[in-house]
Amino acid sequence: MPCPMGVDIPDNFSIWNKLSMFGQKDAIQKQWEAHFPDAEKASHCARCGKCEGVCPQKLPIRASLAQLQQELDAL
């Protein structure tokens, strides 16, 4: 799903799912830091809402990315 800011929404959601399902905080944090370019992280979401307008699942992407970033910052 394209993001004008370059946030990789599917991969951000994928890592969030892994964190929620498996709870391997150390492994998730290492993956987040080593394999995610800063420009693709949830923290770069500008909250413009363009992604939500084209999301086929009508997900609250902006709020979800903010929640994800909070959880990862807490690791």
PDB file of N, CA, C, O and CB in Angstrom:
ATOM      1  N   MET A   1       0.850  -1.167   0.000  1.00  0.00           N
ATOM      2  CA  MET A   1       0.000   0.000   0.000  1.00  0.00           C
ATOM      3  C   MET A   1       0.900   1.235   0.000  1.00  0.00           C
ATOM      4  O   MET A   1       1.752   1.385   0.876  1.00  0.00           O
ATOM      5  CB  MET A   1      -0.970  -0.005   1.224  1.00  0.00           C
ATOM      6  N   PRO A   2       0.714   2.103  -0.963  1.00  0.00           N
ATOM      7  CA  PRO A   2       1.601   3.265  -1.044  1.00  0.00           C
ATOM      8  C   PRO A   2       1.340   4.289   0.054  1.00  0.00           C
ATOM      9  O   PRO A   2       0.198   4.553   0.430  1.00  0.00           O
ATOM     10  CB  PRO A   2       1.453   3.928  -2.390  1.00  0.00           C
ATOM     11  N   CYS A   3       2.414   4.844   0.547  1.00  0.00           N
ATOM     12  CA  CYS A   3       2.348   5.911   1.546  1.00  0.00           C
ATOM     13  C   CYS A   3       3.178   7.065   1.006  1.00  0.00           C
ATOM     14  O   CYS A   3       4.326   6.854   0.617  1.00  0.00           O
ATOM     15  CB  CYS A   3       2.870   5.431   2.966  1.00  0.00           C
ATOM     16  N   PRO A   4       2.638   8.276   0.968  1.00  0.00           N
ATOM     17  CA  PRO A   4       3.415   9.398   0.443  1.00  0.00           C
ATOM     18  C   PRO A   4       4.667   9.704   1.266  1.00  0.00           C
ATOM     19  O   PRO A   4       5.596  10.338   0.766  1.00  0.00           O
ATOM     20  CB  PRO A   4       2.548  10.624   0.381  1.00  0.00           C
ATOM     21  N   MET A   5       4.695   9.260   2.517  1.00  0.00           N
ATOM     22  CA  MET A   5       5.862   9.491   3.374  1.00  0.00           C
ATOM     23  C   MET A   5       6.860   8.337   3.313  1.00  0.00           C
ATOM     24  O   MET A   5       7.959   8.439   3.857  1.00  0.00           O
ATOM     25  CB  MET A   5       5.418   9.707   4.814  1.00  0.00           C
ATOM     26  N   GLY A   6       6.484   7.243   2.655  1.00  0.00           N
ATOM     27  CA  GLY A   6       7.377   6.099   2.526  1.00  0.00           C
ATOM     28  C   GLY A   6       7.256   5.066   3.632  1.00  0.00           C
ATOM     29  O   GLY A   6       8.056   4.132   3.693  1.00  0.00           O
ATOM     30  N   VAL A   7       6.267   5.217   4.512  1.00  0.00           N
ATOM     31  CA  VAL A   7       6.066   4.241   5.585  1.00  0.00           C
ATOM     32  C   VAL A   7       5.641   2.911   4.961  1.00  0.00           C
ATOM     33  O   VAL A   7       4.724   2.869   4.140  1.00  0.00           O
ATOM     34  CB  VAL A   7       4.996   4.746   6.619  1.00  0.00           C
ATOM     35  N   ASP A   8       6.300   1.844   5.347  1.00  0.00           N
ATOM     36  CA  ASP A   8       5.961   0.509   4.846  1.00  0.00           C
ATOM     37  C   ASP A   8       4.866  -0.064   5.739  1.00  0.00           C
ATOM     38  O   ASP A   8       5.139  -0.765   6.713  1.00  0.00           O
ATOM     39  CB  ASP A   8       7.223  -0.437   4.817  1.00  0.00           C
ATOM     40  N   ILE A   9       3.640   0.244   5.390  1.00  0.00           N
ATOM     41  CA  ILE A   9       2.500  -0.116   6.234  1.00  0.00           C
ATOM     42  C   ILE A   9       2.373  -1.631   6.405  1.00  0.00           C
ATOM     43  O   ILE A   9       2.251  -2.088   7.542  1.00  0.00           O
ATOM     44  CB  ILE A   9       1.212   0.446   5.641  1.00  0.00           C
ATOM     45  N   PRO A  10       2.397  -2.432   5.337  1.00  0.00           N
ATOM     46  CA  PRO A  10       2.267  -3.883   5.524  1.00  0.00           C
ATOM     47  C   PRO A  10       3.355  -4.483   6.416  1.00  0.00           C
ATOM     48  O   PRO A  10       3.061  -5.328   7.262  1.00  0.00           O
ATOM     49  CB  PRO A  10       2.294  -4.568   4.182  1.00  0.00           C
ATOM     50  N   ASP A  11       4.596  -4.060   6.236  1.00  0.00           N
ATOM     51  CA  ASP A  11       5.672  -4.616   7.064  1.00  0.00           C
ATOM     52  C   ASP A  11       5.579  -4.148   8.513  1.00  0.00           C
ATOM     53  O   ASP A  11       5.910  -4.902   9.429  1.00  0.00           O
ATOM     54  CB  ASP A  11       7.029  -4.232   6.488  1.00  0.00           C
ATOM     55  N   ASN A  12       5.133  -2.916   8.728  1.00  0.00           N
ATOM     56  CA  ASN A  12       4.916  -2.443  10.095  1.00  0.00           C
ATOM     57  C   ASN A  12       3.838  -3.281  10.770  1.00  0.00           C
ATOM     58  O   ASN A  12       3.995  -3.688  11.921  1.00  0.00           O
ATOM     59  CB  ASN A  12       4.521  -0.947  10.103  1.00  0.00           C
ATOM     60  N   PHE A  13       2.749  -3.538  10.061  1.00  0.00           N
ATOM     61  CA  PHE A  13       1.681  -4.351  10.636  1.00  0.00           C
ATOM     62  C   PHE A  13       2.147  -5.787  10.865  1.00  0.00           C
ATOM     63  O   PHE A  13       1.747  -6.424  11.840  1.00  0.00           O
ATOM     64  CB  PHE A  13       0.450  -4.335   9.725  1.00  0.00           C
ATOM     65  N   SER A  14       2.985  -6.293   9.976  1.00  0.00           N
ATOM     66  CA  SER A  14       3.502  -7.652  10.124  1.00  0.00           C
ATOM     67  C   SER A  14       4.331  -7.799  11.396  1.00  0.00           C
ATOM     68  O   SER A  14       4.174  -8.770  12.136  1.00  0.00           O
ATOM     69  CB  SER A  14       4.342  -8.033   8.908  1.00  0.00           C
ATOM     70  N   ILE A  15       5.203  -6.843  11.643  1.00  0.00           N
ATOM     71  CA  ILE A  15       6.033  -6.932  12.850  1.00  0.00           C
ATOM     72  C   ILE A  15       5.176  -6.746  14.097  1.00  0.00           C
ATOM     73  O   ILE A  15       5.458  -7.347  15.133  1.00  0.00           O
ATOM     74  CB  ILE A  15       7.163  -5.878  12.815  1.00  0.00           C
ATOM     75  N   TRP A  16       4.149  -5.932  14.012  1.00  0.00           N
ATOM     76  CA  TRP A  16       3.231  -5.736  15.137  1.00  0.00           C
ATOM     77  C   TRP A  16       2.479  -7.033  15.427  1.00  0.00           C
ATOM     78  O   TRP A  16       2.289  -7.399  16.587  1.00  0.00           O
ATOM     79  CB  TRP A  16       2.234  -4.586  14.839  1.00  0.00           C
ATOM     80  N   ASN A  17       2.049  -7.728  14.368  1.00  0.00           N
ATOM     81  CA  ASN A  17       1.377  -9.017  14.548  1.00  0.00           C
ATOM     82  C   ASN A  17       2.304 -10.023  15.223  1.00  0.00           C
ATOM     83  O   ASN A  17       1.879 -10.757  16.115  1.00  0.00           O
ATOM     84  CB  ASN A  17       0.897  -9.567  13.197  1.00  0.00           C
ATOM     85  N   LYS A  18       3.553 -10.058  14.806  1.00  0.00           N
ATOM     86  CA  LYS A  18       4.515 -10.978  15.425  1.00  0.00           C
ATOM     87  C   LYS A  18       4.705 -10.654  16.899  1.00  0.00           C
ATOM     88  O   LYS A  18       4.777 -11.557  17.733  1.00  0.00           O
ATOM     89  CB  LYS A  18       5.867 -10.917  14.696  1.00  0.00           C
ATOM     90  N   LEU A  19       4.784  -9.383  17.216  1.00  0.00           N
ATOM     91  CA  LEU A  19       4.931  -8.971  18.610  1.00  0.00           C
ATOM     92  C   LEU A  19       3.714  -9.400  19.421  1.00  0.00           C
ATOM     93  O   LEU A  19       3.850  -9.902  20.537  1.00  0.00           O
ATOM     94  CB  LEU A  19       5.128  -7.446  18.707  1.00  0.00           C
ATOM     95  N   SER A  20       2.533  -9.204  18.861  1.00  0.00           N
ATOM     96  CA  SER A  20       1.295  -9.557  19.566  1.00  0.00           C
ATOM     97  C   SER A  20       1.121 -11.061  19.716  1.00  0.00           C
ATOM     98  O   SER A  20       0.690 -11.539  20.765  1.00  0.00           O
ATOM     99  CB  SER A  20       0.100  -8.980  18.836  1.00  0.00           C
ATOM    100  N   MET A  21       1.457 -11.809  18.665  1.00  0.00           N
ATOM    101  CA  MET A  21       1.220 -13.250  18.684  1.00  0.00           C
ATOM    102  C   MET A  21       2.275 -14.015  19.467  1.00  0.00           C
ATOM    103  O   MET A  21       1.950 -14.947  20.202  1.00  0.00           O
ATOM    104  CB  MET A  21       1.165 -13.775  17.280  1.00  0.00           C
ATOM    105  N   PHE A  22       3.535 -13.625  19.314  1.00  0.00           N
ATOM    106  CA  PHE A  22       4.616 -14.424  19.869  1.00  0.00           C
ATOM    107  C   PHE A  22       5.301 -13.787  21.068  1.00  0.00           C
ATOM    108  O   PHE A  22       5.940 -14.484  21.857  1.00  0.00           O
ATOM    109  CB  PHE A  22       5.624 -14.687  18.815  1.00  0.00           C
ATOM    110  N   GLY A  23       5.178 -12.478  21.214  1.00  0.00           N
ATOM    111  CA  GLY A  23       5.726 -11.790  22.373  1.00  0.00           C
ATOM    112  C   GLY A  23       7.235 -11.850  22.522  1.00  0.00           C
ATOM    113  O   GLY A  23       7.758 -11.614  23.611  1.00  0.00           O
ATOM    114  N   GLN A  24       7.933 -12.158  21.460  1.00  0.00           N
ATOM    115  CA  GLN A  24       9.394 -12.243  21.517  1.00  0.00           C
ATOM    116  C   GLN A  24       9.976 -10.836  21.398  1.00  0.00           C
ATOM    117  O   GLN A  24      10.471 -10.439  20.343  1.00  0.00           O
ATOM    118  CB  GLN A  24       9.951 -13.174  20.387  1.00  0.00           C
ATOM    119  N   LYS A  25       9.906 -10.104  22.487  1.00  0.00           N
ATOM    120  CA  LYS A  25      10.255  -8.686  22.464  1.00  0.00           C
ATOM    121  C   LYS A  25      11.685  -8.425  22.016  1.00  0.00           C
ATOM    122  O   LYS A  25      11.920  -7.524  21.210  1.00  0.00           O
ATOM    123  CB  LYS A  25      10.047  -8.094  23.820  1.00  0.00           C
ATOM    124  N   ASP A  26      12.634  -9.185  22.517  1.00  0.00           N
ATOM    125  CA  ASP A  26      14.034  -8.959  22.146  1.00  0.00           C
ATOM    126  C   ASP A  26      14.260  -9.195  20.657  1.00  0.00           C
ATOM    127  O   ASP A  26      14.916  -8.397  19.988  1.00  0.00           O
ATOM    128  CB  ASP A  26      14.955  -9.869  22.963  1.00  0.00           C
ATOM    129  N   ALA A  27      13.715 -10.287  20.146  1.00  0.00           N
ATOM    130  CA  ALA A  27      13.883 -10.604  18.725  1.00  0.00           C
ATOM    131  C   ALA A  27      13.192  -9.572  17.846  1.00  0.00           C
ATOM    132  O   ALA A  27      13.727  -9.170  16.812  1.00  0.00           O
ATOM    133  CB  ALA A  27      13.337 -12.000  18.419  1.00  0.00           C
ATOM    134  N   ILE A  28      12.012  -9.149  18.253  1.00  0.00           N
ATOM    135  CA  ILE A  28      11.270  -8.145  17.486  1.00  0.00           C
ATOM    136  C   ILE A  28      12.023  -6.825  17.480  1.00  0.00           C
ATOM    137  O   ILE A  28      12.135  -6.176  16.440  1.00  0.00           O
ATOM    138  CB  ILE A  28       9.855  -7.950  18.065  1.00  0.00           C
ATOM    139  N   GLN A  29      12.535  -6.428  18.625  1.00  0.00           N
ATOM    140  CA  GLN A  29      13.265  -5.164  18.707  1.00  0.00           C
ATOM    141  C   GLN A  29      14.511  -5.196  17.821  1.00  0.00           C
ATOM    142  O   GLN A  29      14.814  -4.214  17.144  1.00  0.00           O
ATOM    143  CB  GLN A  29      13.657  -4.864  20.163  1.00  0.00           C
ATOM    144  N   LYS A  30      15.229  -6.312  17.822  1.00  0.00           N
ATOM    145  CA  LYS A  30      16.417  -6.433  16.975  1.00  0.00           C
ATOM    146  C   LYS A  30      16.044  -6.365  15.498  1.00  0.00           C
ATOM    147  O   LYS A  30      16.715  -5.701  14.708  1.00  0.00           O
ATOM    148  CB  LYS A  30      17.155  -7.746  17.273  1.00  0.00           C
ATOM    149  N   GLN A  31      14.968  -7.059  15.135  1.00  0.00           N
ATOM    150  CA  GLN A  31      14.506  -7.033  13.747  1.00  0.00           C
ATOM    151  C   GLN A  31      14.112  -5.611  13.352  1.00  0.00           C
ATOM    152  O   GLN A  31      14.451  -5.147  12.263  1.00  0.00           O
ATOM    153  CB  GLN A  31      13.311  -8.000  13.549  1.00  0.00           C
ATOM    154  N   TRP A  32      13.408  -4.932  14.225  1.00  0.00           N
ATOM    155  CA  TRP A  32      12.954  -3.558  13.987  1.00  0.00           C
ATOM    156  C   TRP A  32      14.147  -2.630  13.748  1.00  0.00           C
ATOM    157  O   TRP A  32      14.140  -1.821  12.819  1.00  0.00           O
ATOM    158  CB  TRP A  32      12.113  -3.050  15.182  1.00  0.00           C
ATOM    159  N   GLU A  33      15.161  -2.755  14.588  1.00  0.00           N
ATOM    160  CA  GLU A  33      16.312  -1.864  14.493  1.00  0.00           C
ATOM    161  C   GLU A  33      17.230  -2.218  13.322  1.00  0.00           C
ATOM    162  O   GLU A  33      17.796  -1.326  12.689  1.00  0.00           O
ATOM    163  CB  GLU A  33      17.098  -1.902  15.787  1.00  0.00           C
ATOM    164  N   ALA A  34      17.379  -3.499  13.033  1.00  0.00           N
ATOM    165  CA  ALA A  34      18.341  -3.926  12.022  1.00  0.00           C
ATOM    166  C   ALA A  34      17.791  -3.939  10.597  1.00  0.00           C
ATOM    167  O   ALA A  34      18.534  -3.693   9.648  1.00  0.00           O
ATOM    168  CB  ALA A  34      18.839  -5.285  12.364  1.00  0.00           C
ATOM    169  N   HIS A  35      16.519  -4.219  10.439  1.00  0.00           N
ATOM    170  CA  HIS A  35      15.987  -4.465   9.097  1.00  0.00           C
ATOM    171  C   HIS A  35      14.992  -3.428   8.600  1.00  0.00           C
ATOM    172  O   HIS A  35      14.547  -3.501   7.455  1.00  0.00           O
ATOM    173  CB  HIS A  35      15.342  -5.791   9.067  1.00  0.00           C
ATOM    174  N   PHE A  36      14.641  -2.483   9.427  1.00  0.00           N
ATOM    175  CA  PHE A  36      13.690  -1.456   9.007  1.00  0.00           C
ATOM    176  C   PHE A  36      14.417  -0.134   8.825  1.00  0.00           C
ATOM    177  O   PHE A  36      14.914   0.431   9.800  1.00  0.00           O
ATOM    178  CB  PHE A  36      12.541  -1.309  10.034  1.00  0.00           C
ATOM    179  N   PRO A  37      14.489   0.370   7.606  1.00  0.00           N
ATOM    180  CA  PRO A  37      15.046   1.715   7.435  1.00  0.00           C
ATOM    181  C   PRO A  37      14.183   2.720   8.196  1.00  0.00           C
ATOM    182  O   PRO A  37      12.962   2.572   8.251  1.00  0.00           O
ATOM    183  CB  PRO A  37      15.132   2.097   5.925  1.00  0.00           C
ATOM    184  N   ASP A  38      14.796   3.716   8.769  1.00  0.00           N
ATOM    185  CA  ASP A  38      14.050   4.699   9.557  1.00  0.00           C
ATOM    186  C   ASP A  38      12.886   5.300   8.783  1.00  0.00           C
ATOM    187  O   ASP A  38      11.816   5.519   9.351  1.00  0.00           O
ATOM    188  CB  ASP A  38      14.976   5.802  10.018  1.00  0.00           C
ATOM    189  N   ALA A  39      13.076   5.570   7.506  1.00  0.00           N
ATOM    190  CA  ALA A  39      12.035   6.216   6.704  1.00  0.00           C
ATOM    191  C   ALA A  39      10.793   5.349   6.536  1.00  0.00           C
ATOM    192  O   ALA A  39       9.731   5.860   6.181  1.00  0.00           O
ATOM    193  CB  ALA A  39      12.583   6.573   5.346  1.00  0.00           C
ATOM    194  N   GLU A  40      10.907   4.041   6.786  1.00  0.00           N
ATOM    195  CA  GLU A  40       9.774   3.138   6.608  1.00  0.00           C
ATOM    196  C   GLU A  40       9.054   2.829   7.913  1.00  0.00           C
ATOM    197  O   GLU A  40       8.050   2.116   7.913  1.00  0.00           O
ATOM    198  CB  GLU A  40      10.240   1.856   5.975  1.00  0.00           C
ATOM    199  N   LYS A  41       9.554   3.355   9.018  1.00  0.00           N
ATOM    200  CA  LYS A  41       8.970   3.050  10.326  1.00  0.00           C
ATOM    201  C   LYS A  41       7.694   3.845  10.581  1.00  0.00           C
ATOM    202  O   LYS A  41       7.462   4.895   9.982  1.00  0.00           O
ATOM    203  CB  LYS A  41       9.979   3.332  11.428  1.00  0.00           C
ATOM    204  N   ALA A  42       6.889   3.323  11.471  1.00  0.00           N
ATOM    205  CA  ALA A  42       5.609   3.940  11.822  1.00  0.00           C
ATOM    206  C   ALA A  42       5.767   5.372  12.306  1.00  0.00           C
ATOM    207  O   ALA A  42       4.862   6.189  12.138  1.00  0.00           O
ATOM    208  CB  ALA A  42       4.914   3.121  12.884  1.00  0.00           C
ATOM    209  N   SER A  43       6.896   5.678  12.899  1.00  0.00           N
ATOM    210  CA  SER A  43       7.120   7.027  13.432  1.00  0.00           C
ATOM    211  C   SER A  43       7.132   8.095  12.347  1.00  0.00           C
ATOM    212  O   SER A  43       7.001   9.281  12.650  1.00  0.00           O
ATOM    213  CB  SER A  43       8.425   7.069  14.192  1.00  0.00           C
ATOM    214  N   HIS A  44       7.284   7.702  11.107  1.00  0.00           N
ATOM    215  CA  HIS A  44       7.305   8.666  10.002  1.00  0.00           C
ATOM    216  C   HIS A  44       5.930   8.911   9.399  1.00  0.00           C
ATOM    217  O   HIS A  44       5.810   9.634   8.410  1.00  0.00           O
ATOM    218  CB  HIS A  44       8.242   8.187   8.925  1.00  0.00           C
ATOM    219  N   CYS A  45       4.910   8.329   9.972  1.00  0.00           N
ATOM    220  CA  CYS A  45       3.545   8.579   9.504  1.00  0.00           C
ATOM    221  C   CYS A  45       3.200  10.048   9.755  1.00  0.00           C
ATOM    222  O   CYS A  45       3.326  10.543  10.875  1.00  0.00           O
ATOM    223  CB  CYS A  45       2.520   7.633  10.221  1.00  0.00           C
ATOM    224  N   ALA A  46       2.765  10.734   8.703  1.00  0.00           N
ATOM    225  CA  ALA A  46       2.396  12.150   8.807  1.00  0.00           C
ATOM    226  C   ALA A  46       0.917  12.319   9.147  1.00  0.00           C
ATOM    227  O   ALA A  46       0.424  13.442   9.249  1.00  0.00           O
ATOM    228  CB  ALA A  46       2.715  12.879   7.498  1.00  0.00           C
ATOM    229  N   ARG A  47       0.212  11.199   9.321  1.00  0.00           N
ATOM    230  CA  ARG A  47      -1.210  11.195   9.673  1.00  0.00           C
ATOM    231  C   ARG A  47      -2.059  11.912   8.621  1.00  0.00           C
ATOM    232  O   ARG A  47      -3.065  12.542   8.947  1.00  0.00           O
ATOM    233  CB  ARG A  47      -1.413  11.852  11.038  1.00  0.00           C
ATOM    234  N   CYS A  48      -1.643  11.809   7.362  1.00  0.00           N
ATOM    235  CA  CYS A  48      -2.371  12.479   6.279  1.00  0.00           C
ATOM    236  C   CYS A  48      -3.673  11.764   5.933  1.00  0.00           C
ATOM    237  O   CYS A  48      -4.610  12.389   5.436  1.00  0.00           O
ATOM    238  CB  CYS A  48      -1.495  12.572   5.040  1.00  0.00           C
ATOM    239  N   GLY A  49      -3.736  10.454   6.192  1.00  0.00           N
ATOM    240  CA  GLY A  49      -4.954   9.692   5.959  1.00  0.00           C
ATOM    241  C   GLY A  49      -5.119   9.142   4.555  1.00  0.00           C
ATOM    242  O   GLY A  49      -6.124   8.490   4.269  1.00  0.00           O
ATOM    243  N   LYS A  50      -4.167   9.384   3.677  1.00  0.00           N
ATOM    244  CA  LYS A  50      -4.299   8.886   2.305  1.00  0.00           C
ATOM    245  C   LYS A  50      -4.385   7.364   2.267  1.00  0.00           C
ATOM    246  O   LYS A  50      -5.096   6.801   1.435  1.00  0.00           O
ATOM    247  CB  LYS A  50      -3.123   9.361   1.455  1.00  0.00           C
ATOM    248  N   CYS A  51      -3.676   6.708   3.149  1.00  0.00           N
ATOM    249  CA  CYS A  51      -3.692   5.243   3.195  1.00  0.00           C
ATOM    250  C   CYS A  51      -5.072   4.718   3.576  1.00  0.00           C
ATOM    251  O   CYS A  51      -5.536   3.718   3.029  1.00  0.00           O
ATOM    252  CB  CYS A  51      -2.645   4.728   4.189  1.00  0.00           C
ATOM    253  N   GLU A  52      -5.715   5.388   4.503  1.00  0.00           N
ATOM    254  CA  GLU A  52      -7.029   4.933   4.956  1.00  0.00           C
ATOM    255  C   GLU A  52      -8.074   5.075   3.853  1.00  0.00           C
ATOM    256  O   GLU A  52      -9.024   4.295   3.787  1.00  0.00           O
ATOM    257  CB  GLU A  52      -7.466   5.717   6.195  1.00  0.00           C
ATOM    258  N   GLY A  53      -7.897   6.060   3.000  1.00  0.00           N
ATOM    259  CA  GLY A  53      -8.842   6.263   1.907  1.00  0.00           C
ATOM    260  C   GLY A  53      -8.806   5.171   0.861  1.00  0.00           C
ATOM    261  O   GLY A  53      -9.774   4.987   0.122  1.00  0.00           O
ATOM    262  N   VAL A  54      -7.697   4.441   0.787  1.00  0.00           N
ATOM    263  CA  VAL A  54      -7.578   3.376  -0.212  1.00  0.00           C
ATOM    264  C   VAL A  54      -7.466   1.985   0.414  1.00  0.00           C
ATOM    265  O   VAL A  54      -7.315   0.997  -0.305  1.00  0.00           O
ATOM    266  CB  VAL A  54      -6.372   3.631  -1.089  1.00  0.00           C
ATOM    267  N   CYS A  55      -7.537   1.898   1.714  1.00  0.00           N
ATOM    268  CA  CYS A  55      -7.414   0.601   2.394  1.00  0.00           C
ATOM    269  C   CYS A  55      -8.653  -0.248   2.128  1.00  0.00           C
ATOM    270  O   CYS A  55      -9.760   0.153   2.485  1.00  0.00           O
ATOM    271  CB  CYS A  55      -7.210   0.796   3.921  1.00  0.00           C
ATOM    272  N   PRO A  56      -8.485  -1.417   1.505  1.00  0.00           N
ATOM    273  CA  PRO A  56      -9.643  -2.263   1.211  1.00  0.00           C
ATOM    274  C   PRO A  56     -10.316  -2.816   2.466  1.00  0.00           C
ATOM    275  O   PRO A  56     -11.486  -3.198   2.424  1.00  0.00           O
ATOM    276  CB  PRO A  56      -9.224  -3.407   0.325  1.00  0.00           C
ATOM    277  N   GLN A  57      -9.586  -2.861   3.580  1.00  0.00           N
ATOM    278  CA  GLN A  57     -10.157  -3.377   4.823  1.00  0.00           C
ATOM    279  C   GLN A  57     -10.687  -2.265   5.716  1.00  0.00           C
ATOM    280  O   GLN A  57     -11.236  -2.533   6.785  1.00  0.00           O
ATOM    281  CB  GLN A  57      -9.121  -4.186   5.576  1.00  0.00           C
ATOM    282  N   LYS A  58     -10.527  -1.020   5.286  1.00  0.00           N
ATOM    283  CA  LYS A  58     -11.009   0.145   6.044  1.00  0.00           C
ATOM    284  C   LYS A  58     -10.424   0.171   7.461  1.00  0.00           C
ATOM    285  O   LYS A  58     -11.123   0.484   8.425  1.00  0.00           O
ATOM    286  CB  LYS A  58     -12.549   0.135   6.113  1.00  0.00           C
ATOM    287  N   LEU A  59      -9.151  -0.158   7.571  1.00  0.00           N
ATOM    288  CA  LEU A  59      -8.472  -0.169   8.868  1.00  0.00           C
ATOM    289  C   LEU A  59      -8.147   1.250   9.321  1.00  0.00           C
ATOM    290  O   LEU A  59      -7.920   2.126   8.487  1.00  0.00           O
ATOM    291  CB  LEU A  59      -7.185  -1.009   8.795  1.00  0.00           C
ATOM    292  N   PRO A  60      -8.124   1.487  10.624  1.00  0.00           N
ATOM    293  CA  PRO A  60      -7.705   2.787  11.150  1.00  0.00           C
ATOM    294  C   PRO A  60      -6.169   2.848  11.179  1.00  0.00           C
ATOM    295  O   PRO A  60      -5.558   2.758  12.244  1.00  0.00           O
ATOM    296  CB  PRO A  60      -8.301   3.029  12.581  1.00  0.00           C
ATOM    297  N   ILE A  61      -5.574   2.996  10.029  1.00  0.00           N
ATOM    298  CA  ILE A  61      -4.128   2.861   9.882  1.00  0.00           C
ATOM    299  C   ILE A  61      -3.367   3.893  10.703  1.00  0.00           C
ATOM    300  O   ILE A  61      -2.378   3.553  11.354  1.00  0.00           O
ATOM    301  CB  ILE A  61      -3.742   2.984   8.426  1.00  0.00           C
ATOM    302  N   ARG A  62      -3.805   5.136  10.684  1.00  0.00           N
ATOM    303  CA  ARG A  62      -3.075   6.179  11.419  1.00  0.00           C
ATOM    304  C   ARG A  62      -3.020   5.861  12.908  1.00  0.00           C
ATOM    305  O   ARG A  62      -1.956   5.936  13.522  1.00  0.00           O
ATOM    306  CB  ARG A  62      -3.732   7.552  11.200  1.00  0.00           C
ATOM    307  N   ALA A  63      -4.142   5.514  13.479  1.00  0.00           N
ATOM    308  CA  ALA A  63      -4.181   5.188  14.911  1.00  0.00           C
ATOM    309  C   ALA A  63      -3.381   3.919  15.194  1.00  0.00           C
ATOM    310  O   ALA A  63      -2.703   3.823  16.217  1.00  0.00           O
ATOM    311  CB  ALA A  63      -5.640   5.015  15.390  1.00  0.00           C
ATOM    312  N   SER A  64      -3.461   2.960  14.297  1.00  0.00           N
ATOM    313  CA  SER A  64      -2.733   1.702  14.488  1.00  0.00           C
ATOM    314  C   SER A  64      -1.225   1.914  14.437  1.00  0.00           C
ATOM    315  O   SER A  64      -0.492   1.333  15.237  1.00  0.00           O
ATOM    316  CB  SER A  64      -3.149   0.685  13.430  1.00  0.00           C
ATOM    317  N   LEU A  65      -0.758   2.735  13.509  1.00  0.00           N
ATOM    318  CA  LEU A  65       0.679   3.011  13.436  1.00  0.00           C
ATOM    319  C   LEU A  65       1.161   3.745  14.678  1.00  0.00           C
ATOM    320  O   LEU A  65       2.264   3.492  15.162  1.00  0.00           O
ATOM    321  CB  LEU A  65       1.003   3.831  12.186  1.00  0.00           C
ATOM    322  N   ALA A  66       0.343   4.646  15.191  1.00  0.00           N
ATOM    323  CA  ALA A  66       0.713   5.356  16.426  1.00  0.00           C
ATOM    324  C   ALA A  66       0.804   4.380  17.595  1.00  0.00           C
ATOM    325  O   ALA A  66       1.727   4.459  18.406  1.00  0.00           O
ATOM    326  CB  ALA A  66      -0.312   6.474  16.744  1.00  0.00           C
ATOM    327  N   GLN A  67      -0.155   3.460  17.679  1.00  0.00           N
ATOM    328  CA  GLN A  67      -0.154   2.444  18.742  1.00  0.00           C
ATOM    329  C   GLN A  67       1.073   1.544  18.621  1.00  0.00           C
ATOM    330  O   GLN A  67       1.742   1.252  19.612  1.00  0.00           O
ATOM    331  CB  GLN A  67      -1.446   1.593  18.685  1.00  0.00           C
ATOM    332  N   LEU A  68       1.358   1.113  17.402  1.00  0.00           N
ATOM    333  CA  LEU A  68       2.533   0.277  17.158  1.00  0.00           C
ATOM    334  C   LEU A  68       3.802   0.988  17.609  1.00  0.00           C
ATOM    335  O   LEU A  68       4.641   0.391  18.283  1.00  0.00           O
ATOM    336  CB  LEU A  68       2.633  -0.093  15.670  1.00  0.00           C
ATOM    337  N   GLN A  69       3.946   2.246  17.245  1.00  0.00           N
ATOM    338  CA  GLN A  69       5.149   2.979  17.617  1.00  0.00           C
ATOM    339  C   GLN A  69       5.279   3.088  19.134  1.00  0.00           C
ATOM    340  O   GLN A  69       6.380   2.969  19.672  1.00  0.00           O
ATOM    341  CB  GLN A  69       5.138   4.372  16.986  1.00  0.00           C
ATOM    342  N   GLN A  70       4.173   3.311  19.818  1.00  0.00           N
ATOM    343  CA  GLN A  70       4.205   3.376  21.284  1.00  0.00           C
ATOM    344  C   GLN A  70       4.676   2.055  21.873  1.00  0.00           C
ATOM    345  O   GLN A  70       5.497   2.036  22.790  1.00  0.00           O
ATOM    346  CB  GLN A  70       2.817   3.735  21.841  1.00  0.00           C
ATOM    347  N   GLU A  71       4.158   0.957  21.348  1.00  0.00           N
ATOM    348  CA  GLU A  71       4.537  -0.359  21.865  1.00  0.00           C
ATOM    349  C   GLU A  71       6.014  -0.651  21.601  1.00  0.00           C
ATOM    350  O   GLU A  71       6.703  -1.198  22.462  1.00  0.00           O
ATOM    351  CB  GLU A  71       3.664  -1.452  21.234  1.00  0.00           C
ATOM    352  N   LEU A  72       6.494  -0.294  20.432  1.00  0.00           N
ATOM    353  CA  LEU A  72       7.904  -0.541  20.123  1.00  0.00           C
ATOM    354  C   LEU A  72       8.820   0.373  20.922  1.00  0.00           C
ATOM    355  O   LEU A  72       9.909  -0.038  21.323  1.00  0.00           O
ATOM    356  CB  LEU A  72       8.160  -0.355  18.632  1.00  0.00           C
ATOM    357  N   ASP A  73       8.396   1.596  21.154  1.00  0.00           N
ATOM    358  CA  ASP A  73       9.194   2.509  21.979  1.00  0.00           C
ATOM    359  C   ASP A  73       9.305   2.012  23.414  1.00  0.00           C
ATOM    360  O   ASP A  73      10.279   2.310  24.106  1.00  0.00           O
ATOM    361  CB  ASP A  73       8.585   3.912  21.961  1.00  0.00           C
ATOM    362  N   ALA A  74       8.312   1.257  23.859  1.00  0.00           N
ATOM    363  CA  ALA A  74       8.296   0.756  25.234  1.00  0.00           C
ATOM    364  C   ALA A  74       9.162  -0.492  25.417  1.00  0.00           C
ATOM    365  O   ALA A  74       9.392  -0.916  26.550  1.00  0.00           O
ATOM    366  CB  ALA A  74       6.873   0.450  25.651  1.00  0.00           C
ATOM    367  N   LEU A  75       9.642  -1.080  24.332  1.00  0.00           N
ATOM    368  CA  LEU A  75      10.462  -2.299  24.442  1.00  0.00           C
ATOM    369  C   LEU A  75      11.803  -1.996  25.078  1.00  0.00           C
ATOM    370  O   LEU A  75      12.622  -2.899  25.251  1.00  0.00           O
ATOM    371  CB  LEU A  75      10.675  -2.936  23.065  1.00  0.00           C
TER     372      LEU A  75
END
